[in-house]
């Protein structure tokens, strides 16, 4: 079934609810509660005991899909100044150098992910320090019991991709325990409060004219999005946004990070999907884009969605602003989402939350149920 844009689906809460039978918006709106619940779950599971063995040589997060992004968020929050490397393994094999000096954190919302279970089992055989995060009474929980790994149970919000904060916060608490990042309880609470603020602004009952997520979703519909981040934090949010466009809206997207995107992806402004605008078009405002007659647009034009961070390298900021101007000169629509807050956790949470709502509203506007992912399910079925 082909999707067709119908803005009326976003006009009121009743229409939105009817177009979202799986309740994805309710799942996204649970983000603040997830932060608080996951903080308690991590404490009750005994994450503080990780400090007894000192700082690990490296932190390796094993996970794929909506669970794997938790490792990317952890690395972004820890930042380039982190005392040890933090990275994510997305696959069945643990890197050869990982051993007893390293902490391996296996993350699986369902607790049944084959790739994650394979890496977790290999880490246990190598004698690595272990922490597992996922569903209770699952194969991952059983493996944790057999390998004496620290296990943090997580209650799914419905889908792994909408349980991001339930999966991520235990990792952040673990990193704090190991003194790899400074995230006091006050920051966890301020992050939850910020997520509540975003949820209120993007609530289903808010009309498209005043709801930023609905406005961006309608403006994005029909375009081919390039999603760029202007810092490691924003780039992680950009990758998450592209994945959410794929899964929620069943929509293609390409993510990138400045300045790297300025050395390759920017060339697409002169290619097949460019609208071929002129410098005179570059003065168009966001309102002009929102109210423009979409029927007059060339089909499948590029749309540059830039996630802006509070903390940007001055040269990256200049490059991002120049790239946006270049895009507008060529008729490419440019939309910005700006991070809120000061702490890295607050900033990445605000970007991810705002973009999550955009992707769900885009799905609804296109007549696509944002919750099920039949292609992913069928692919799994074909290989099992």
PDB file of N, CA, C and O in Angstrom, residues 160-208:
ATOM      1  N   UNK A 160      11.539  -1.694  21.284  1.00  0.00           N
ATOM      2  CA  UNK A 160      12.898  -1.357  21.727  1.00  0.00           C
ATOM      3  C   UNK A 160      13.275   0.087  21.412  1.00  0.00           C
ATOM      4  O   UNK A 160      13.901   0.772  22.240  1.00  0.00           O
ATOM      5  N   UNK A 161      12.881   0.581  20.231  1.00  0.00           N
ATOM      6  CA  UNK A 161      13.278   1.935  19.841  1.00  0.00           C
ATOM      7  C   UNK A 161      12.615   3.006  20.693  1.00  0.00           C
ATOM      8  O   UNK A 161      13.118   4.127  20.786  1.00  0.00           O
ATOM      9  N   UNK A 162      11.479   2.668  21.317  1.00  0.00           N
ATOM     10  CA  UNK A 162      10.817   3.641  22.186  1.00  0.00           C
ATOM     11  C   UNK A 162      11.157   3.409  23.660  1.00  0.00           C
ATOM     12  O   UNK A 162      10.612   4.078  24.540  1.00  0.00           O
ATOM     13  N   UNK A 163      12.082   2.486  23.917  1.00  0.00           N
ATOM     14  CA  UNK A 163      12.541   2.222  25.286  1.00  0.00           C
ATOM     15  C   UNK A 163      13.977   2.718  25.453  1.00  0.00           C
ATOM     16  O   UNK A 163      14.724   2.243  26.306  1.00  0.00           O
ATOM     17  N   UNK A 164      14.370   3.676  24.626  1.00  0.00           N
ATOM     18  CA  UNK A 164      15.758   4.139  24.604  1.00  0.00           C
ATOM     19  C   UNK A 164      16.270   4.538  25.977  1.00  0.00           C
ATOM     20  O   UNK A 164      17.358   4.141  26.386  1.00  0.00           O
ATOM     21  N   UNK A 165      15.493   5.325  26.709  1.00  0.00           N
ATOM     22  CA  UNK A 165      16.006   5.839  27.982  1.00  0.00           C
ATOM     23  C   UNK A 165      15.986   4.782  29.068  1.00  0.00           C
ATOM     24  O   UNK A 165      16.828   4.799  29.966  1.00  0.00           O
ATOM     25  N   UNK A 166      15.080   3.840  28.979  1.00  0.00           N
ATOM     26  CA  UNK A 166      15.120   2.724  29.910  1.00  0.00           C
ATOM     27  C   UNK A 166      16.361   1.876  29.736  1.00  0.00           C
ATOM     28  O   UNK A 166      16.897   1.307  30.694  1.00  0.00           O
ATOM     29  N   UNK A 167      16.856   1.806  28.496  1.00  0.00           N
ATOM     30  CA  UNK A 167      18.062   1.032  28.201  1.00  0.00           C
ATOM     31  C   UNK A 167      19.340   1.841  28.402  1.00  0.00           C
ATOM     32  O   UNK A 167      20.383   1.276  28.724  1.00  0.00           O
ATOM     33  N   UNK A 168      19.263   3.151  28.211  1.00  0.00           N
ATOM     34  CA  UNK A 168      20.463   3.990  28.252  1.00  0.00           C
ATOM     35  C   UNK A 168      20.851   4.412  29.658  1.00  0.00           C
ATOM     36  O   UNK A 168      22.044   4.440  30.009  1.00  0.00           O
ATOM     37  N   UNK A 169      19.874   4.777  30.469  1.00  0.00           N
ATOM     38  CA  UNK A 169      20.190   5.314  31.794  1.00  0.00           C
ATOM     39  C   UNK A 169      20.995   4.337  32.650  1.00  0.00           C
ATOM     40  O   UNK A 169      21.938   4.764  33.350  1.00  0.00           O
ATOM     41  N   UNK A 170      20.725   3.022  32.653  1.00  0.00           N
ATOM     42  CA  UNK A 170      21.601   2.126  33.424  1.00  0.00           C
ATOM     43  C   UNK A 170      23.066   2.195  32.972  1.00  0.00           C
ATOM     44  O   UNK A 170      23.978   2.082  33.793  1.00  0.00           O
ATOM     45  N   UNK A 171      23.294   2.412  31.672  1.00  0.00           N
ATOM     46  CA  UNK A 171      24.666   2.542  31.165  1.00  0.00           C
ATOM     47  C   UNK A 171      25.298   3.818  31.679  1.00  0.00           C
ATOM     48  O   UNK A 171      26.477   3.839  32.064  1.00  0.00           O
ATOM     49  N   UNK A 172      24.519   4.901  31.688  1.00  0.00           N
ATOM     50  CA  UNK A 172      25.031   6.179  32.182  1.00  0.00           C
ATOM     51  C   UNK A 172      25.345   6.081  33.671  1.00  0.00           C
ATOM     52  O   UNK A 172      26.385   6.579  34.142  1.00  0.00           O
ATOM     53  N   UNK A 173      24.472   5.429  34.425  1.00  0.00           N
ATOM     54  CA  UNK A 173      24.719   5.251  35.861  1.00  0.00           C
ATOM     55  C   UNK A 173      25.966   4.408  36.090  1.00  0.00           C
ATOM     56  O   UNK A 173      26.782   4.687  36.988  1.00  0.00           O
ATOM     57  N   UNK A 174      26.156   3.378  35.264  1.00  0.00           N
ATOM     58  CA  UNK A 174      27.367   2.552  35.378  1.00  0.00           C
ATOM     59  C   UNK A 174      28.615   3.375  35.094  1.00  0.00           C
ATOM     60  O   UNK A 174      29.622   3.273  35.818  1.00  0.00           O
ATOM     61  N   UNK A 175      28.572   4.191  34.045  1.00  0.00           N
ATOM     62  CA  UNK A 175      29.728   5.035  33.711  1.00  0.00           C
ATOM     63  C   UNK A 175      29.997   6.037  34.821  1.00  0.00           C
ATOM     64  O   UNK A 175      31.162   6.343  35.127  1.00  0.00           O
ATOM     65  N   UNK A 176      28.942   6.552  35.431  1.00  0.00           N
ATOM     66  CA  UNK A 176      29.132   7.463  36.562  1.00  0.00           C
ATOM     67  C   UNK A 176      29.789   6.747  37.731  1.00  0.00           C
ATOM     68  O   UNK A 176      30.699   7.292  38.381  1.00  0.00           O
ATOM     69  N   UNK A 177      29.358   5.530  38.001  1.00  0.00           N
ATOM     70  CA  UNK A 177      29.939   4.743  39.091  1.00  0.00           C
ATOM     71  C   UNK A 177      31.438   4.526  38.875  1.00  0.00           C
ATOM     72  O   UNK A 177      32.225   4.541  39.832  1.00  0.00           O
ATOM     73  N   UNK A 178      31.826   4.352  37.607  1.00  0.00           N
ATOM     74  CA  UNK A 178      33.225   4.120  37.258  1.00  0.00           C
ATOM     75  C   UNK A 178      33.999   5.422  37.083  1.00  0.00           C
ATOM     76  O   UNK A 178      35.168   5.402  36.691  1.00  0.00           O
ATOM     77  N   UNK A 179      33.335   6.541  37.351  1.00  0.00           N
ATOM     78  CA  UNK A 179      33.937   7.879  37.240  1.00  0.00           C
ATOM     79  C   UNK A 179      34.430   8.180  35.828  1.00  0.00           C
ATOM     80  O   UNK A 179      35.472   8.803  35.619  1.00  0.00           O
ATOM     81  N   UNK A 180      33.638   7.745  34.864  1.00  0.00           N
ATOM     82  CA  UNK A 180      33.937   8.035  33.469  1.00  0.00           C
ATOM     83  C   UNK A 180      33.162   9.250  32.980  1.00  0.00           C
ATOM     84  O   UNK A 180      33.488   9.814  31.929  1.00  0.00           O
ATOM     85  N   UNK A 181      32.121   9.640  33.715  1.00  0.00           N
ATOM     86  CA  UNK A 181      31.295  10.774  33.333  1.00  0.00           C
ATOM     87  C   UNK A 181      30.636  11.336  34.586  1.00  0.00           C
ATOM     88  O   UNK A 181      30.378  10.604  35.549  1.00  0.00           O
ATOM     89  N   UNK A 182      30.406  12.636  34.570  1.00  0.00           N
ATOM     90  CA  UNK A 182      29.787  13.308  35.712  1.00  0.00           C
ATOM     91  C   UNK A 182      28.317  13.566  35.396  1.00  0.00           C
ATOM     92  O   UNK A 182      27.976  14.506  34.681  1.00  0.00           O
ATOM     93  N   UNK A 183      27.455  12.692  35.912  1.00  0.00           N
ATOM     94  CA  UNK A 183      26.014  12.844  35.718  1.00  0.00           C
ATOM     95  C   UNK A 183      25.338  12.695  37.081  1.00  0.00           C
ATOM     96  O   UNK A 183      24.882  11.606  37.449  1.00  0.00           O
ATOM     97  N   UNK A 184      25.279  13.767  37.845  1.00  0.00           N
ATOM     98  CA  UNK A 184      24.640  13.677  39.166  1.00  0.00           C
ATOM     99  C   UNK A 184      23.148  13.410  39.056  1.00  0.00           C
ATOM    100  O   UNK A 184      22.535  13.571  37.989  1.00  0.00           O
ATOM    101  N   UNK A 185      22.556  13.016  40.168  1.00  0.00           N
ATOM    102  CA  UNK A 185      21.123  12.736  40.185  1.00  0.00           C
ATOM    103  C   UNK A 185      20.315  13.937  39.698  1.00  0.00           C
ATOM    104  O   UNK A 185      19.276  13.773  39.041  1.00  0.00           O
ATOM    105  N   UNK A 186      20.791  15.141  40.021  1.00  0.00           N
ATOM    106  CA  UNK A 186      20.070  16.352  39.608  1.00  0.00           C
ATOM    107  C   UNK A 186      19.995  16.456  38.089  1.00  0.00           C
ATOM    108  O   UNK A 186      18.986  16.936  37.537  1.00  0.00           O
ATOM    109  N   UNK A 187      21.021  15.996  37.394  1.00  0.00           N
ATOM    110  CA  UNK A 187      21.012  16.045  35.926  1.00  0.00           C
ATOM    111  C   UNK A 187      20.061  14.996  35.368  1.00  0.00           C
ATOM    112  O   UNK A 187      19.357  15.240  34.382  1.00  0.00           O
ATOM    113  N   UNK A 188      20.021  13.829  35.977  1.00  0.00           N
ATOM    114  CA  UNK A 188      19.053  12.822  35.537  1.00  0.00           C
ATOM    115  C   UNK A 188      17.632  13.352  35.686  1.00  0.00           C
ATOM    116  O   UNK A 188      16.788  13.170  34.795  1.00  0.00           O
ATOM    117  N   UNK A 189      17.371  14.036  36.795  1.00  0.00           N
ATOM    118  CA  UNK A 189      16.025  14.587  36.994  1.00  0.00           C
ATOM    119  C   UNK A 189      15.744  15.746  36.043  1.00  0.00           C
ATOM    120  O   UNK A 189      14.644  15.853  35.498  1.00  0.00           O
ATOM    121  N   UNK A 190      16.724  16.606  35.805  1.00  0.00           N
ATOM    122  CA  UNK A 190      16.505  17.719  34.870  1.00  0.00           C
ATOM    123  C   UNK A 190      16.311  17.199  33.447  1.00  0.00           C
ATOM    124  O   UNK A 190      15.563  17.793  32.655  1.00  0.00           O
ATOM    125  N   UNK A 191      16.970  16.094  33.121  1.00  0.00           N
ATOM    126  CA  UNK A 191      16.763  15.481  31.812  1.00  0.00           C
ATOM    127  C   UNK A 191      15.343  14.951  31.686  1.00  0.00           C
ATOM    128  O   UNK A 191      14.684  15.136  30.653  1.00  0.00           O
ATOM    129  N   UNK A 192      14.855  14.307  32.734  1.00  0.00           N
ATOM    130  CA  UNK A 192      13.472  13.821  32.731  1.00  0.00           C
ATOM    131  C   UNK A 192      12.491  14.982  32.595  1.00  0.00           C
ATOM    132  O   UNK A 192      11.511  14.900  31.839  1.00  0.00           O
ATOM    133  N   UNK A 193      12.761  16.066  33.297  1.00  0.00           N
ATOM    134  CA  UNK A 193      11.891  17.244  33.212  1.00  0.00           C
ATOM    135  C   UNK A 193      11.894  17.828  31.806  1.00  0.00           C
ATOM    136  O   UNK A 193      10.845  18.232  31.279  1.00  0.00           O
ATOM    137  N   UNK A 194      13.060  17.876  31.183  1.00  0.00           N
ATOM    138  CA  UNK A 194      13.160  18.388  29.819  1.00  0.00           C
ATOM    139  C   UNK A 194      12.384  17.499  28.843  1.00  0.00           C
ATOM    140  O   UNK A 194      11.703  17.991  27.931  1.00  0.00           O
ATOM    141  N   UNK A 195      12.464  16.190  29.035  1.00  0.00           N
ATOM    142  CA  UNK A 195      11.694  15.279  28.194  1.00  0.00           C
ATOM    143  C   UNK A 195      10.197  15.503  28.372  1.00  0.00           C
ATOM    144  O   UNK A 195       9.423  15.401  27.409  1.00  0.00           O
ATOM    145  N   UNK A 196       9.776  15.814  29.581  1.00  0.00           N
ATOM    146  CA  UNK A 196       8.371  16.144  29.815  1.00  0.00           C
ATOM    147  C   UNK A 196       7.983  17.427  29.091  1.00  0.00           C
ATOM    148  O   UNK A 196       6.877  17.531  28.528  1.00  0.00           O
ATOM    149  N   UNK A 197       8.874  18.412  29.095  1.00  0.00           N
ATOM    150  CA  UNK A 197       8.604  19.675  28.401  1.00  0.00           C
ATOM    151  C   UNK A 197       8.433  19.454  26.902  1.00  0.00           C
ATOM    152  O   UNK A 197       7.525  20.015  26.272  1.00  0.00           O
ATOM    153  N   UNK A 198       9.321  18.645  26.320  1.00  0.00           N
ATOM    154  CA  UNK A 198       9.211  18.351  24.892  1.00  0.00           C
ATOM    155  C   UNK A 198       7.894  17.632  24.604  1.00  0.00           C
ATOM    156  O   UNK A 198       7.198  17.932  23.622  1.00  0.00           O
ATOM    157  N   UNK A 199       7.542  16.688  25.457  1.00  0.00           N
ATOM    158  CA  UNK A 199       6.293  15.952  25.276  1.00  0.00           C
ATOM    159  C   UNK A 199       5.087  16.887  25.311  1.00  0.00           C
ATOM    160  O   UNK A 199       4.126  16.711  24.550  1.00  0.00           O
ATOM    161  N   UNK A 200       5.129  17.881  26.174  1.00  0.00           N
ATOM    162  CA  UNK A 200       4.014  18.829  26.262  1.00  0.00           C
ATOM    163  C   UNK A 200       3.925  19.675  25.000  1.00  0.00           C
ATOM    164  O   UNK A 200       2.831  19.868  24.448  1.00  0.00           O
ATOM    165  N   UNK A 201       5.052  20.155  24.514  1.00  0.00           N
ATOM    166  CA  UNK A 201       5.048  20.981  23.309  1.00  0.00           C
ATOM    167  C   UNK A 201       4.583  20.194  22.086  1.00  0.00           C
ATOM    168  O   UNK A 201       3.977  20.744  21.173  1.00  0.00           O
ATOM    169  N   UNK A 202       4.905  18.912  22.063  1.00  0.00           N
ATOM    170  CA  UNK A 202       4.623  18.079  20.889  1.00  0.00           C
ATOM    171  C   UNK A 202       3.405  17.185  21.101  1.00  0.00           C
ATOM    172  O   UNK A 202       3.217  16.212  20.370  1.00  0.00           O
ATOM    173  N   UNK A 203       2.564  17.505  22.055  1.00  0.00           N
ATOM    174  CA  UNK A 203       1.419  16.658  22.404  1.00  0.00           C
ATOM    175  C   UNK A 203       0.434  16.565  21.231  1.00  0.00           C
ATOM    176  O   UNK A 203       0.310  17.501  20.425  1.00  0.00           O
ATOM    177  N   UNK A 204      -0.271  15.462  21.119  1.00  0.00           N
ATOM    178  CA  UNK A 204      -1.197  15.252  19.994  1.00  0.00           C
ATOM    179  C   UNK A 204      -2.277  16.315  19.877  1.00  0.00           C
ATOM    180  O   UNK A 204      -2.736  16.613  18.772  1.00  0.00           O
ATOM    181  N   UNK A 205      -2.705  16.903  20.994  1.00  0.00           N
ATOM    182  CA  UNK A 205      -3.788  17.885  20.951  1.00  0.00           C
ATOM    183  C   UNK A 205      -3.327  19.249  20.456  1.00  0.00           C
ATOM    184  O   UNK A 205      -4.160  20.117  20.174  1.00  0.00           O
ATOM    185  N   UNK A 206      -2.036  19.453  20.338  1.00  0.00           N
ATOM    186  CA  UNK A 206      -1.502  20.727  19.856  1.00  0.00           C
ATOM    187  C   UNK A 206      -1.571  20.778  18.330  1.00  0.00           C
ATOM    188  O   UNK A 206      -1.132  19.859  17.655  1.00  0.00           O
ATOM    189  N   UNK A 207      -2.145  21.857  17.789  1.00  0.00           N
ATOM    190  CA  UNK A 207      -2.340  21.969  16.349  1.00  0.00           C
ATOM    191  C   UNK A 207      -1.018  22.135  15.607  1.00  0.00           C
ATOM    192  O   UNK A 207      -0.043  22.643  16.167  1.00  0.00           O
ATOM    193  N   UNK A 208      -0.966  21.718  14.347  1.00  0.00           N
ATOM    194  CA  UNK A 208       0.281  21.802  13.576  1.00  0.00           C
ATOM    195  C   UNK A 208       0.920  23.180  13.554  1.00  0.00           C
ATOM    196  O   UNK A 208       2.144  23.296  13.523  1.00  0.00           O
TER     197      UNK A 208
END
